Short mmCIF file of C-alpha atoms in Angstrom, two decimals:
data_model
loop_
_atom_site.label_atom_id
_atom_site.label_comp_id
_atom_site.label_asym_id
_atom_site.label_seq_id
_atom_site.Cartn_x
_atom_site.Cartn_y
_atom_site.Cartn_z
CA MET B 9 0.00 0.00 0.00
CA SER B 10 1.10 3.59 -0.42
CA ALA B 11 0.45 6.90 1.32
CA VAL B 12 -0.09 9.81 -1.07
CA SER B 13 0.31 13.17 0.63
CA ILE B 14 -0.37 16.45 -1.19
CA ASP B 15 0.77 19.77 0.25
CA HIS B 16 0.24 23.03 -1.69
CA GLY B 17 0.10 21.14 -5.00
CA ARG B 18 3.19 19.08 -4.23
CA VAL B 19 3.28 15.30 -3.79
CA LEU B 20 5.62 13.49 -1.41
CA LEU B 21 7.79 10.78 -2.98
CA ILE B 22 10.61 8.65 -1.66
CA ARG B 23 13.44 7.10 -3.64
CA ARG B 24 13.44 3.41 -2.88
CA SER B 25 16.40 1.24 -2.00
CA PRO B 26 16.74 -2.33 -3.34
CA PRO B 27 14.93 -4.32 -4.61
CA ILE B 28 13.58 -1.36 -6.64
CA PRO B 29 16.42 1.16 -6.37
CA GLU B 30 16.38 4.54 -8.03
CA LEU B 31 12.60 4.44 -8.49
CA TRP B 32 10.37 6.99 -6.79
CA ALA B 33 7.07 6.24 -5.08
CA PRO B 34 4.88 7.50 -2.27
CA PRO B 35 5.90 6.07 1.12
CA GLY B 36 4.41 2.69 1.90
CA GLY B 37 5.07 -1.00 1.93
CA LYS B 38 3.77 -4.42 2.81
CA VAL B 39 1.14 -5.37 5.34
CA GLU B 40 2.51 -7.64 8.05
CA PRO B 41 0.56 -10.75 9.12
CA HIS B 42 -2.33 -9.89 11.47
CA GLU B 43 -1.94 -6.17 10.71
CA GLY B 44 -4.72 -4.05 9.28
CA LEU B 45 -4.19 -2.06 6.08
CA LEU B 46 -4.46 1.39 7.70
CA LYS B 47 -2.28 0.45 10.67
CA ALA B 48 0.34 -0.86 8.22
CA LEU B 49 0.15 2.38 6.25
CA MET B 50 0.84 4.49 9.33
CA ARG B 51 3.66 2.16 10.45
CA GLU B 52 5.33 2.17 7.02
CA THR B 53 5.19 5.96 6.68
CA TYR B 54 6.71 6.36 10.13
CA GLU B 55 9.50 3.90 9.24
CA GLU B 56 10.26 5.57 5.89
CA ILE B 57 9.81 9.30 6.55
CA GLY B 58 9.74 9.63 10.34
CA ILE B 59 6.08 10.74 10.47
CA SER B 60 2.87 8.70 10.47
CA LEU B 61 0.51 9.99 7.79
CA ARG B 62 -3.22 9.70 8.51
CA PRO B 63 -5.18 8.12 5.63
CA LEU B 64 -8.28 9.99 4.39
CA ARG B 65 -9.58 7.87 1.50
CA LEU B 66 -8.64 5.21 -1.03
CA ILE B 67 -7.43 6.65 -4.35
CA THR B 68 -6.45 3.61 -6.41
CA GLU B 69 -6.48 -0.16 -6.25
CA ILE B 70 -4.04 -1.52 -8.85
CA GLU B 71 -3.23 -5.14 -9.65
CA LEU B 72 0.45 -5.48 -10.51
CA TYR B 73 2.08 -8.49 -12.12
CA ALA B 74 5.76 -9.40 -11.96
CA PRO B 75 7.44 -12.58 -13.22
CA SER B 76 7.61 -14.13 -9.74
CA ARG B 77 4.46 -12.71 -8.11
CA SER B 78 1.36 -10.59 -8.39
CA TYR B 79 -0.04 -8.18 -5.83
CA VAL B 80 -2.54 -5.38 -5.28
CA LEU B 81 -1.32 -1.86 -4.56
CA PHE B 82 -3.80 0.17 -2.50
CA SER B 83 -2.97 3.89 -2.56
CA PHE B 84 -4.54 6.18 0.02
CA LEU B 85 -4.76 9.94 0.01
CA CYS B 86 -3.33 11.00 3.37
CA GLU B 87 -3.54 14.16 5.39
CA PRO B 88 -0.40 16.23 4.80
CA PRO B 89 1.97 16.50 7.75
CA ILE B 90 1.71 19.57 9.99
CA ASP B 91 5.31 20.43 9.12
CA PRO B 92 6.08 19.25 5.56
CA ASP B 93 9.72 20.28 5.98
CA ALA B 94 10.10 17.72 8.79
CA ILE B 95 10.06 14.89 6.24
CA SER B 96 13.32 13.00 5.89
CA ALA B 97 14.39 9.62 4.51
CA HIS B 98 14.59 6.75 7.01
CA SER B 99 14.69 2.93 6.83
CA ASP B 100 14.68 1.72 3.21
CA ALA B 101 14.09 5.19 1.73
CA LEU B 102 17.22 6.69 0.16
CA ASP B 103 15.65 10.13 -0.26
CA ALA B 104 12.34 11.90 0.50
CA ARG B 105 11.19 15.03 -1.33
CA TRP B 106 8.17 17.06 -2.34
CA PHE B 107 7.56 17.43 -6.10
CA GLN B 108 5.06 19.38 -8.15
CA LEU B 109 2.74 16.83 -9.76
CA ASN B 110 4.10 17.44 -13.28
CA GLU B 111 7.68 17.03 -11.96
CA ALA B 112 6.71 13.80 -10.20
CA MET B 113 5.21 12.38 -13.41
CA ALA B 114 8.59 12.89 -15.14
CA MET B 115 10.54 10.97 -12.46
CA PRO B 116 11.49 7.28 -12.80
CA LEU B 117 8.51 5.82 -10.91
CA ALA B 118 7.85 2.45 -9.29
CA PRO B 119 5.12 0.26 -10.85
CA GLY B 120 1.61 1.65 -10.40
CA VAL B 121 2.68 5.13 -9.30
CA THR B 122 1.92 6.81 -12.64
CA THR B 123 -1.67 5.50 -12.51
CA THR B 124 -2.05 6.77 -8.94
CA LEU B 125 -0.67 10.23 -9.78
CA MET B 126 -2.95 10.44 -12.82
CA ALA B 127 -5.94 9.60 -10.60
CA ILE B 128 -4.93 12.41 -8.23
CA SER B 129 -4.64 14.92 -11.05
CA ASP B 130 -8.05 13.80 -12.38
CA GLY B 131 -9.58 13.84 -8.89
CA ARG B 132 -11.00 10.34 -9.21
CA LYS B 133 -10.78 6.91 -7.62
CA SER B 134 -9.70 4.15 -9.99
CA THR B 135 -9.09 0.44 -10.27
CA HIS B 136 -6.54 -0.81 -12.80
CA ASN B 137 -4.62 -3.87 -13.91
CA THR B 138 -1.03 -3.44 -15.09
#
């Protein structure tokens, strides 16, 4: 799952470390066994950017297929942090920055992120297979 935070027209992205290095995505990660989706989202954002982001609503639900596995990426619009400048990279995030939406779309993005950013710019909720 991923936490999409928008602040003054900017979107928060992190640059991931292996296994998907050099690709940008909203903070997020995997749900641990016996952990709810929203609790996992808050835990992952705290681990990656040092702040727990509060989810507001589901933006996209995207089925992703890789050679060795398939999974569903749930992306949630989250309340922006009180102090956006307090964001910093932690854990498996190599970098954390705010980008204007058009700048973010031009970055090398992790699978499913382009669809999520397009849904934000269109102001809609979407379900996709990629």
